[in-house]
Amino acid sequence: MAISRLLIANRGEIAVRVQRAARELGMHTIQVHSAADADSLAVRMADETVNIGPPSAAKSYLNAAAILDAARKTGAEAVHPGYGFLSENAAFADAVEAMGLVFVGPRGDTIRTMGDKAAARSAAQKAGVPVVPGSEGKVDDLAEARRLAEAISYPVMVKASAGGGGRGIRVVDAPAALEAAYDQATAEAKAAFGDGGLYLEKFIPRARHIEVQVLGDGVDAVHFYERECSLQRRRQKIWEEAPAIVLTPAIRERLCNSAVALAKSVGYRGAGTLEYLYDDQSGDFYFIEMNTRIQVEHPVTEMITGVDLVREMLRIAGGEPLRLTQNDIGLRGHAIEARINAEDPDRDFRPSPGVVTGLHIPGGPGTRFDTLLYAGYAVSPFYDSLLGKLIVWDHSRESALPRLRRALDELKIEGIATTTSLHRRLVEAPDVAAGAFHTRWLEQWLAADKAERTR
Ligand code: ADP
Ligand code: ADP
Ligand code: MG
């Protein structure tokens, strides 16, 4: 029973991306939107649209009742949640399926296990996948956190089990700082996710963030190799690549196989990503979390494997088994993605919503721009600042870098400040050219750069 009417419960570039895949599969697209998004590209592209509420996300894109109501009224057969918003909300997935519709993603119980970070750590340990030393499940109170932190030894990280998007996380260097970090992380997670539960991990200061893309059909699972996402600011990714140049073929195989083993152990259905920290000195890797949804940076994987991941997740949601075996999935060339945000890198990344008065989108060989923009569009202050993702591919990393520089030079977004200028400088940075970075490299580089500029 292939899906013929798809409701997209998201906004922005991912709503556009999902519509493209849906249309290629011949589906009728139903785009829900807030009052602030009535003029969005996703709304303009859709076959049918439904206004689900006022601008605030809590009243629109997080309003499960309004979205389910829209699905009922429009006769949708399936709901694609995109990323963020309700994409990792198990109760929402259950509610969609309880109405007799398909949730394009894993089953609610899988989200409960793998979307809760403390529970996912346990599942990883059970599947024989190494995790960062830390607590067994959540910590009950500050006293337990103190005991555990001593046992693990400082520095430690206090992390919200329900966290995401870099929120609900604090690094603690010494015992005196634990209480404040504990309180802040709980409060932040409660506000953002309605759940203040915390767990502890050893803080690994010079790790790389390397993650593995998987696709499962509920029975079998395959991987699509890894992405290198170490260039981060405030624990949010800014620049991603595939593959990770630091992995040897043997380590790549062990890492990717561990991700498949874990996905299979929970009967994973849909697209998912297993995130790891990687120590490039020792070659050790540690599972940190699973994102039970399509991710922002999925295009770099599509570029090196030639597989449309969103199309495959829609086919699986329609009841088809995986059509690729592991041997069918090859790795070719190198891809880099630069996240273009409506933020001003010269003003501490202050959000810069406003009207895009002029737009030129780069083209040419190996160049892709997944965006929500059109000329004249007013970037809304209500949602996250991602405007688009500039993705380049070429046969090698050495030739992909100048291609990215060229594409960044072509990209023109007029009227608002964007992070394009940051990426232009990153492309020129010797450490970036050499691939010599870790998860805190970008923040250190930004601090040094700021000191240099204000001297
Ligand atoms: P990715 O690896 O796909 O970038 P992120 O964790 O950075 O994953 O999240 C992608 C988007 O989803 C961001 O806009 C982020 O703010 C949002 N997000 C992530 N987790 C949650 C969550 N649990 N609830 C709400 N929004 C989230
Ligand atoms: P989120 O759900 O917000 O994405 P993650 O658990 O994936 O949270 O962590 C976000 C980022 O924080 C990671 O990409 C990494 O840079 C850093 N991080 C997470 N855990 C650790 C750790 N134990 N040691 C060092 N850095 C970490
Ligand atoms: Mg993460």
Coordinates of C-alpha atoms and ligand atoms in Angstrom, one line a residue, residues 117 132 157 159 163-167 169 199 201-205 207 209 229 232 235 237 275 277 288-289 291 439, ligand 2:
K117 CA 19.7 9.2 25.5
V132 CA 31.5 6.9 26.8
M157 CA 29.4 16.2 31.1
K159 CA 23.4 15.8 29.8
G163 CA 18.0 16.8 25.0
G164 CA 18.6 17.8 21.4
G165 CA 20.0 20.6 19.4
G166 CA 22.9 21.1 21.8
R167 CA 20.6 22.0 24.7
I169 CA 24.3 20.0 28.2
Y199 CA 22.7 11.5 33.0
E201 CA 29.3 11.1 30.8
K202 CA 33.1 11.5 31.0
F203 CA 34.0 14.7 29.0
I204 CA 36.2 13.9 26.1
P205 CA 38.0 17.1 25.2
A207 CA 37.2 14.1 20.2
H209 CA 32.0 13.8 16.1
C229 CA 30.5 16.7 12.0
Q232 CA 30.4 22.9 15.8
R235 CA 27.4 21.9 20.2
K237 CA 26.9 21.5 13.6
E275 CA 26.3 9.5 16.7
L277 CA 32.7 10.4 19.5
I288 CA 26.7 9.0 22.3
E289 CA 23.2 9.1 20.9
N291 CA 18.7 10.6 16.2
T439 CA 34.6 19.3 18.3
Ligands
ADP2 P1 22.4 16.7 21.0 O1 21.3 15.8 21.2 O2 22.2 18.0 21.6 O3 22.9 16.6 19.7 P2 24.8 15.1 21.8 O4 24.8 14.1 22.9 O5 24.8 14.6 20.4 O6 23.6 16.1 22.0 O7 26.0 16.1 22.0 C1 26.1 17.2 21.2 C2 27.6 17.6 21.0 O8 28.2 17.7 22.3 C3 28.4 16.4 20.4 O9 28.4 16.5 19.0 C4 29.8 16.7 20.9 O10 30.4 17.8 20.2 C5 29.5 17.2 22.3 N1 29.6 16.1 23.3 C6 28.6 15.2 23.7 N2 29.0 14.3 24.6 C7 30.3 14.6 24.8 C8 31.3 14.0 25.7 N3 31.0 13.0 26.5 N4 32.5 14.5 25.7 C9 32.8 15.6 24.8 N5 31.9 16.2 24.0 C10 30.7 15.7 24.0

